[in-house]
mmCIF file of C-alpha atoms and ligand atoms in Angstrom:
data_model
loop_
_atom_site.group_PDB
_atom_site.id
_atom_site.type_symbol
_atom_site.label_atom_id
_atom_site.label_comp_id
_atom_site.label_asym_id
_atom_site.label_seq_id
_atom_site.Cartn_x
_atom_site.Cartn_y
_atom_site.Cartn_z
ATOM 1 C CA MET A 1 -6.585 10.862 7.303
ATOM 2 C CA HIS A 2 -6.211 9.847 10.604
ATOM 3 C CA GLN A 3 -10.147 9.332 10.548
ATOM 4 C CA LYS A 4 -10.571 7.089 7.043
ATOM 5 C CA VAL A 5 -7.822 4.920 8.821
ATOM 6 C CA MET A 6 -9.487 4.652 11.787
ATOM 7 C CA ALA A 7 -13.048 4.407 10.056
ATOM 8 C CA ALA A 8 -10.770 1.115 7.409
ATOM 9 C CA GLY A 9 -10.397 -0.641 10.971
ATOM 10 C CA ALA A 10 -6.608 0.323 10.507
ATOM 11 C CA ARG A 11 -3.783 0.517 12.580
ATOM 12 C CA ILE A 12 -0.726 2.133 12.121
ATOM 13 C CA GLN A 13 2.882 0.426 12.993
ATOM 14 C CA GLU A 14 6.148 2.459 13.099
ATOM 15 C CA ASN A 15 9.059 1.065 13.050
ATOM 16 C CA SER A 16 8.471 -2.419 11.628
ATOM 17 C CA LEU A 17 10.459 -5.210 10.983
ATOM 18 C CA LEU A 18 8.087 -6.695 8.167
ATOM 19 C CA ALA A 19 8.539 -2.159 6.636
ATOM 20 C CA ARG A 20 12.373 -2.902 6.827
ATOM 21 C CA ILE A 21 12.553 -5.599 5.606
ATOM 22 C CA ALA A 22 10.757 -4.980 2.577
ATOM 23 C CA ARG A 23 12.972 -1.722 2.709
ATOM 24 C CA TRP A 24 16.299 -3.668 1.966
ATOM 25 C CA VAL A 25 14.997 -5.630 -0.370
ATOM 26 C CA LEU A 26 12.655 -3.027 -2.613
ATOM 27 C CA LYS A 27 15.600 -1.016 -1.935
ATOM 28 C CA SER A 28 13.933 2.530 -0.966
ATOM 29 C CA PRO A 29 13.826 4.048 1.639
ATOM 30 C CA ASN A 30 10.787 4.571 3.198
ATOM 31 C CA VAL A 31 8.051 1.594 2.495
ATOM 32 C CA ALA A 32 4.680 1.141 3.999
ATOM 33 C CA MET A 33 2.844 -2.338 3.342
ATOM 34 C CA VAL A 34 -0.141 -3.364 4.678
ATOM 35 C CA ILE A 35 -0.884 -7.007 6.143
ATOM 36 C CA GLY A 36 -4.533 -7.945 6.870
ATOM 37 C CA LYS A 37 -5.671 -4.582 9.078
ATOM 38 C CA THR A 38 -1.788 -3.555 9.692
ATOM 39 C CA ILE A 39 -0.550 -0.739 7.570
ATOM 40 C CA HIS A 40 3.362 -1.396 8.491
ATOM 41 C CA LEU A 41 5.310 1.420 8.017
ATOM 42 C CA SER A 42 9.802 1.204 8.081
ATOM 43 C CA GLY A 43 11.678 5.142 7.330
ATOM 44 C CA VAL A 44 8.713 6.920 7.613
ATOM 45 C CA SER A 45 7.193 8.335 10.930
ATOM 46 C CA LYS A 46 3.104 7.656 11.310
ATOM 47 C CA GLU A 47 3.165 11.729 11.103
ATOM 48 C CA ASP A 48 4.497 12.345 7.914
ATOM 49 C CA PHE A 49 3.229 9.240 6.619
ATOM 50 C CA LEU A 50 -0.491 10.333 7.496
ATOM 51 C CA LYS A 51 -0.028 13.625 5.536
ATOM 52 C CA ASP A 52 0.676 11.738 2.493
ATOM 53 C CA ARG A 53 -3.040 11.379 0.997
ATOM 54 C CA TYR A 54 -2.327 9.274 -2.370
ATOM 55 C CA TRP A 55 0.534 7.346 -0.192
ATOM 56 C CA VAL A 56 -3.014 6.411 2.953
ATOM 57 C CA GLU A 57 -5.253 5.526 -0.118
ATOM 58 C CA HIS A 58 -2.945 3.511 -1.329
ATOM 59 C CA GLU A 59 -2.635 1.128 1.232
ATOM 60 C CA LEU A 60 -6.565 1.821 2.596
ATOM 61 C CA CYS A 61 -6.588 0.108 -0.846
ATOM 62 C CA HIS A 62 -4.970 -2.617 0.429
ATOM 63 C CA ILE A 63 -6.561 -3.232 3.470
ATOM 64 C CA GLN A 64 -9.992 -3.726 1.395
ATOM 65 C CA GLN A 65 -8.578 -6.257 -1.289
ATOM 66 C CA TYR A 66 -7.084 -8.277 1.866
ATOM 67 C CA LYS A 67 -11.064 -8.222 2.865
ATOM 68 C CA ASP A 68 -12.268 -8.807 0.177
ATOM 69 C CA ASN A 69 -10.460 -12.226 -0.083
ATOM 70 C CA GLY A 70 -9.337 -13.032 2.878
ATOM 71 C CA LEU A 71 -5.694 -12.899 4.574
ATOM 72 C CA PHE A 72 -4.081 -16.024 3.484
ATOM 73 C CA ARG A 73 -5.899 -15.893 -0.260
ATOM 74 C CA PHE A 74 -5.071 -12.756 -1.035
ATOM 75 C CA LEU A 75 -0.857 -12.922 0.464
ATOM 76 C CA GLY A 76 -0.987 -16.173 -2.306
ATOM 77 C CA LYS A 77 -3.071 -14.340 -4.518
ATOM 78 C CA TYR A 78 -0.235 -11.472 -4.733
ATOM 79 C CA LEU A 79 2.818 -13.424 -4.143
ATOM 80 C CA ILE A 80 1.360 -15.081 -7.313
ATOM 81 C CA GLU A 81 0.782 -11.994 -9.663
ATOM 82 C CA SER A 82 4.445 -11.024 -8.109
ATOM 83 C CA CYS A 83 6.450 -13.415 -9.647
ATOM 84 C CA ARG A 84 4.177 -13.149 -12.815
ATOM 85 C CA ASN A 85 4.060 -9.816 -13.185
ATOM 86 C CA GLY A 86 6.939 -8.519 -10.792
ATOM 87 C CA TYR A 87 5.934 -6.080 -8.429
ATOM 88 C CA TYR A 88 5.197 -2.528 -10.576
ATOM 89 C CA ASN A 89 2.803 -4.529 -12.398
ATOM 90 C CA ASN A 90 1.102 -7.270 -10.024
ATOM 91 C CA LYS A 91 -2.461 -6.564 -10.609
ATOM 92 C CA PHE A 92 -3.106 -5.186 -6.690
ATOM 93 C CA GLU A 93 -0.364 -2.885 -7.181
ATOM 94 C CA ALA A 94 -2.258 -1.873 -10.600
ATOM 95 C CA GLU A 95 -5.365 -0.859 -8.833
ATOM 96 C CA ALA A 96 -3.898 0.405 -5.477
ATOM 97 C CA ARG A 97 -2.149 2.759 -7.946
ATOM 98 C CA ARG A 98 -5.651 4.018 -9.584
ATOM 99 C CA VAL A 99 -7.767 4.136 -5.976
ATOM 100 C CA GLY A 100 -5.156 6.250 -4.373
ATOM 101 C CA ARG A 101 -5.181 8.503 -7.074
ATOM 102 C CA GLU A 102 -9.017 8.888 -7.759
ATOM 103 C CA GLN A 103 -9.191 9.509 -4.719
ATOM 104 C CA ALA A 104 -6.721 11.889 -2.906
ATOM 105 C CA GLY A 105 -7.595 13.977 -6.156
ATOM 106 C CA LEU A 106 -5.135 13.044 -8.839
ATOM 107 C CA ALA A 107 -4.561 13.483 -12.133
ATOM 108 C CA PRO A 108 -4.874 9.388 -13.465
ATOM 109 C CA GLU A 109 -1.791 7.637 -13.865
ATOM 110 C CA SER A 110 -0.531 7.833 -17.009
ATOM 111 C CA LYS A 111 -1.944 11.975 -18.560
ATOM 112 C CA THR A 112 0.978 12.820 -15.085
ATOM 113 C CA THR A 113 3.929 10.992 -16.676
ATOM 114 C CA ARG A 114 4.320 13.464 -19.489
ATOM 115 C CA SER A 115 3.775 17.228 -17.704
HETATM 116 ZN ZN1 ZN B 1 1.326 -1.048 -2.580
#
C-alpha cells in the first residue's frame, strides 16, 4: 500500500496534533485525517495504518477530493456538508467509504450489515 500512497503524491504524518484533536472530537481511539496531500495519524502507527487496505483507500479518496476541489474549496464544502448532514452522512465521507470498499475488494456497505 505504501507504493500507492507515494504514487498519489501523499505523505504520512504520525502522532499528528490535528489528528489528536479530531480523535478527541470524534471520541475515536484512532484517527486518520487528510489535509491536502498529508495523511495525519493519531493513535495508529504508519505501519499499522498501511496494513489496513480499506483505510488507506478511504484516505486516498479524500486526497483525490482535495485534488478535484482545491484545498480551501474542499475544506469549505466539507465543513458545510458536515454541518448539514453530520460526519457520517457527509457526501465526501459516503464517497470515500464507497470507493474505499471498492478498491479494497470489499462488498458494498448496505450488504455487509446483514451478514
Ligand atoms: Zn473519511
